[in-house]
Amino acid sequence: MASAAGNSLLQSVRQIFKYLTSGPGFDKVMKTARVVSAEPGRCKFEMKVEPDHTNRGGTLHGGLTATVIDTVTTAALMTAEGGSPGVSVDLNVTYIRAAKEGETVTFDGRVSKLGKRLAFTTCDVTNESGALIAQGRHTKYVGGS
Amino acid sequence: MASAAGNSLLQSVRQIFKYLTSGPGFDKVMKTARVVSAEPGRCKFEMKVEPDHTNRGGTLHGGLTATVIDTVTTAALMTAEGGSPGVSVDLNVTYIRAAKEGETVTFDGRVSKLGKRLAFTTCDVTNESGALIAQGRHTKYVGGS
Amino acid sequence: MASAAGNSLLQSVRQIFKYLTSGPGFDKVMKTARVVSAEPGRCKFEMKVEPDHTNRGGTLHGGLTATVIDTVTTAALMTAEGGSPGVSVDLNVTYIRAAKEGETVTFDGRVSKLGKRLAFTTCDVTNESGALIAQGRHTKYVGGS
Amino acid sequence: MASAAGNSLLQSVRQIFKYLTSGPGFDKVMKTARVVSAEPGRCKFEMKVEPDHTNRGGTLHGGLTATVIDTVTTAALMTAEGGSPGVSVDLNVTYIRAAKEGETVTFDGRVSKLGKRLAFTTCDVTNESGALIAQGRHTKYVGGS
């Protein structure tokens, strides 16, 4: 991909992300995340664990981890050729390590397959050392009603 | 269970829920939910879908569904004999129907088994007609470090 | 449901199960299972844990548990009004207790929703005491290609 | 890793695999699979889809896919420093494409983290073109009782 095209895709994802997270809906819970890269079928977000991202133990809340996985995999799907956001069918997350307040966490969403009806995605969540925090998969329905 | 004991368990869960959701952490995203019942190993929350619970399509956000499933199953675990909140290991959610803004949704968390090391829970999410919105399971590690 | 209709549904499921498990394919691994009940959207199998069902620890093999969950939920789907076997999308299993050789295990498959495109099912696996051995969910695509 | 050590690890995994699949237990259902590589924390199996691996549609049975994912991730765990087979906790599989009778399928099992109590693994299943057939994760308990 030419870097101009790549740059333009990144700008598009950033605009969509800003639109979503500055609205009244639930997506605003991750508005401090940053879209760090976007290519067809793959998208990465970075997020510093802030106090309002934590559980009672002071680490990244598992519900927020699931929320960002949902969003970054949807973003990856939208960057794929012919992609669309679709509707969630199945989401699973395995929690591997805690991420403390102040740590920066990367969410790497990728499309495994974008079919006519169903889309399959994965997300690895890592800390600054590259160690896995969590892994998830997200299956979406992308066909018409 | 005597109704006095049942009542006392419900009051305890309500106090814990208020404590969690009025703090600075992520749990505040579900502070409008209501603990409607609690018995040993089972807990129900009700939540009206408000604008700040929705996705761009105006329905309950899948990330919030996952977050409330995480919390209500943890609450069910805490009400079980010898229960403790534990740490998340695996969480999965299947999204069955959309819940629109204004609908009231019930999250029914139940403990399948509380072992020495691992605890297994489920959650059915239903709308006012009793139709399933989502189903999830949450496995937690409850042993010492 | 009239008992005659119920009886006829049970006979149908038994015939299909016999057809599947007496063929050359993989389904024959569960041919000693018995269809114990069938009603619209729900089906139960019973299976005694035989030596060729076990893992190296002498208990029910997790792969066979997953295989029977796949089949009993598909059977439940076929008994539902307008049901069809469909194609697997997501299958998950949580392993809660071991089942030893010689124990009889019940697989209770139920349809959560049968839509135009997607079908959602669950399965609880219990031992003779009614204690949970495993729990699973199985999402299938049932629409046309 | 020196190639002598790598070769020796591969030989060990092959011996264990032969031991498991030539016994009376369920593992014999995959005895035609071949261990093609083994390194610390990662193991690959190849399997040609034979008639007795198929579902009624003539493609690789989802229950067998789950069974091989269970085994190859356990093999990957056993090749890790300090690894042991452990006990299954959660297994999930997403079915992405069918694999027809006669196709050769590769199962690539990897350890995401091996902790004191819990081990986390993944498996990608691909066809001869490298396209994804399925993806799974397998969480195991590896601590003492």
PDB file of C-alpha atoms in Angstrom, chain B residues 61-143:
ATOM      1  CA  HIS B  61     -23.647  -1.463  23.434  1.00  0.00           C
ATOM      2  CA  GLY B  62     -22.109  -4.949  23.399  1.00  0.00           C
ATOM      3  CA  GLY B  63     -19.196  -3.732  25.508  1.00  0.00           C
ATOM      4  CA  LEU B  64     -21.569  -2.603  28.249  1.00  0.00           C
ATOM      5  CA  THR B  65     -23.445  -5.912  28.041  1.00  0.00           C
ATOM      6  CA  ALA B  66     -20.107  -7.674  28.634  1.00  0.00           C
ATOM      7  CA  THR B  67     -19.284  -5.286  31.495  1.00  0.00           C
ATOM      8  CA  VAL B  68     -22.571  -5.899  33.327  1.00  0.00           C
ATOM      9  CA  ILE B  69     -22.260  -9.682  32.774  1.00  0.00           C
ATOM     10  CA  ASP B  70     -18.782  -9.499  34.341  1.00  0.00           C
ATOM     11  CA  THR B  71     -20.168  -7.638  37.363  1.00  0.00           C
ATOM     12  CA  VAL B  72     -23.418  -9.517  37.962  1.00  0.00           C
ATOM     13  CA  THR B  73     -21.658 -12.898  37.796  1.00  0.00           C
ATOM     14  CA  THR B  74     -19.052 -11.590  40.238  1.00  0.00           C
ATOM     15  CA  ALA B  75     -21.856 -10.435  42.536  1.00  0.00           C
ATOM     16  CA  ALA B  76     -23.452 -13.906  42.313  1.00  0.00           C
ATOM     17  CA  LEU B  77     -20.089 -15.391  43.269  1.00  0.00           C
ATOM     18  CA  MET B  78     -19.768 -13.097  46.279  1.00  0.00           C
ATOM     19  CA  THR B  79     -23.170 -14.183  47.568  1.00  0.00           C
ATOM     20  CA  ALA B  80     -22.187 -17.867  47.440  1.00  0.00           C
ATOM     21  CA  GLU B  81     -21.034 -19.603  50.632  1.00  0.00           C
ATOM     22  CA  GLY B  82     -17.302 -18.871  50.903  1.00  0.00           C
ATOM     23  CA  GLY B  83     -17.411 -16.732  47.774  1.00  0.00           C
ATOM     24  CA  SER B  84     -14.932 -14.028  46.838  1.00  0.00           C
ATOM     25  CA  PRO B  85     -14.716 -11.763  43.790  1.00  0.00           C
ATOM     26  CA  GLY B  86     -11.744 -13.577  42.185  1.00  0.00           C
ATOM     27  CA  VAL B  87      -9.979 -12.592  38.971  1.00  0.00           C
ATOM     28  CA  SER B  88     -11.368 -12.989  35.433  1.00  0.00           C
ATOM     29  CA  VAL B  89     -10.000 -15.824  33.316  1.00  0.00           C
ATOM     30  CA  ASP B  90     -12.432 -16.280  30.424  1.00  0.00           C
ATOM     31  CA  LEU B  91     -15.523 -14.302  29.486  1.00  0.00           C
ATOM     32  CA  ASN B  92     -17.715 -15.009  26.493  1.00  0.00           C
ATOM     33  CA  VAL B  93     -20.909 -13.382  25.270  1.00  0.00           C
ATOM     34  CA  THR B  94     -23.337 -14.339  22.509  1.00  0.00           C
ATOM     35  CA  TYR B  95     -25.466 -11.457  21.270  1.00  0.00           C
ATOM     36  CA  ILE B  96     -28.946 -12.728  20.415  1.00  0.00           C
ATOM     37  CA  ARG B  97     -31.227  -9.692  20.082  1.00  0.00           C
ATOM     38  CA  ALA B  98     -30.809  -5.926  20.222  1.00  0.00           C
ATOM     39  CA  ALA B  99     -32.192  -3.948  23.192  1.00  0.00           C
ATOM     40  CA  LYS B 100     -33.355  -0.460  22.279  1.00  0.00           C
ATOM     41  CA  GLU B 101     -32.928   2.749  24.225  1.00  0.00           C
ATOM     42  CA  GLY B 102     -35.685   2.922  26.823  1.00  0.00           C
ATOM     43  CA  GLU B 103     -36.063  -0.847  27.242  1.00  0.00           C
ATOM     44  CA  THR B 104     -35.371  -2.411  30.636  1.00  0.00           C
ATOM     45  CA  VAL B 105     -32.991  -5.333  30.552  1.00  0.00           C
ATOM     46  CA  THR B 106     -32.463  -7.993  33.257  1.00  0.00           C
ATOM     47  CA  PHE B 107     -29.083  -9.632  33.915  1.00  0.00           C
ATOM     48  CA  ASP B 108     -29.426 -12.949  35.775  1.00  0.00           C
ATOM     49  CA  GLY B 109     -26.043 -14.105  37.107  1.00  0.00           C
ATOM     50  CA  ARG B 110     -25.645 -17.625  38.540  1.00  0.00           C
ATOM     51  CA  VAL B 111     -22.811 -19.679  39.931  1.00  0.00           C
ATOM     52  CA  SER B 112     -22.412 -23.074  38.243  1.00  0.00           C
ATOM     53  CA  LYS B 113     -19.640 -24.185  40.592  1.00  0.00           C
ATOM     54  CA  LEU B 114     -17.436 -22.502  43.149  1.00  0.00           C
ATOM     55  CA  GLY B 115     -14.297 -24.584  43.599  1.00  0.00           C
ATOM     56  CA  LYS B 116     -11.138 -23.991  45.597  1.00  0.00           C
ATOM     57  CA  ARG B 117      -9.284 -22.522  42.627  1.00  0.00           C
ATOM     58  CA  LEU B 118     -11.810 -21.828  39.915  1.00  0.00           C
ATOM     59  CA  ALA B 119     -15.355 -20.524  39.829  1.00  0.00           C
ATOM     60  CA  PHE B 120     -17.776 -20.939  36.942  1.00  0.00           C
ATOM     61  CA  THR B 121     -20.726 -18.649  36.299  1.00  0.00           C
ATOM     62  CA  THR B 122     -23.370 -17.913  33.669  1.00  0.00           C
ATOM     63  CA  CYS B 123     -25.565 -14.962  32.812  1.00  0.00           C
ATOM     64  CA  ASP B 124     -28.765 -14.734  30.790  1.00  0.00           C
ATOM     65  CA  VAL B 125     -29.773 -11.255  29.677  1.00  0.00           C
ATOM     66  CA  THR B 126     -33.470 -10.789  28.866  1.00  0.00           C
ATOM     67  CA  ASN B 127     -35.819  -7.982  27.855  1.00  0.00           C
ATOM     68  CA  GLU B 128     -39.202  -7.083  29.364  1.00  0.00           C
ATOM     69  CA  SER B 129     -40.900  -9.844  27.358  1.00  0.00           C
ATOM     70  CA  GLY B 130     -38.460 -12.392  28.740  1.00  0.00           C
ATOM     71  CA  ALA B 131     -36.775 -12.859  25.347  1.00  0.00           C
ATOM     72  CA  LEU B 132     -33.022 -13.441  25.425  1.00  0.00           C
ATOM     73  CA  ILE B 133     -30.836 -10.444  24.542  1.00  0.00           C
ATOM     74  CA  ALA B 134     -27.529 -12.179  25.280  1.00  0.00           C
ATOM     75  CA  GLN B 135     -25.994 -15.135  27.099  1.00  0.00           C
ATOM     76  CA  GLY B 136     -22.561 -15.300  28.653  1.00  0.00           C
ATOM     77  CA  ARG B 137     -20.242 -17.330  30.809  1.00  0.00           C
ATOM     78  CA  HIS B 138     -17.502 -16.040  33.080  1.00  0.00           C
ATOM     79  CA  THR B 139     -14.743 -18.222  34.541  1.00  0.00           C
ATOM     80  CA  LYS B 140     -12.762 -16.737  37.447  1.00  0.00           C
ATOM     81  CA  TYR B 141      -9.706 -17.738  39.420  1.00  0.00           C
ATOM     82  CA  VAL B 142     -10.545 -17.592  43.125  1.00  0.00           C
ATOM     83  CA  GLY B 143      -7.524 -19.356  44.667  1.00  0.00           C
TER      84      GLY B 143
END
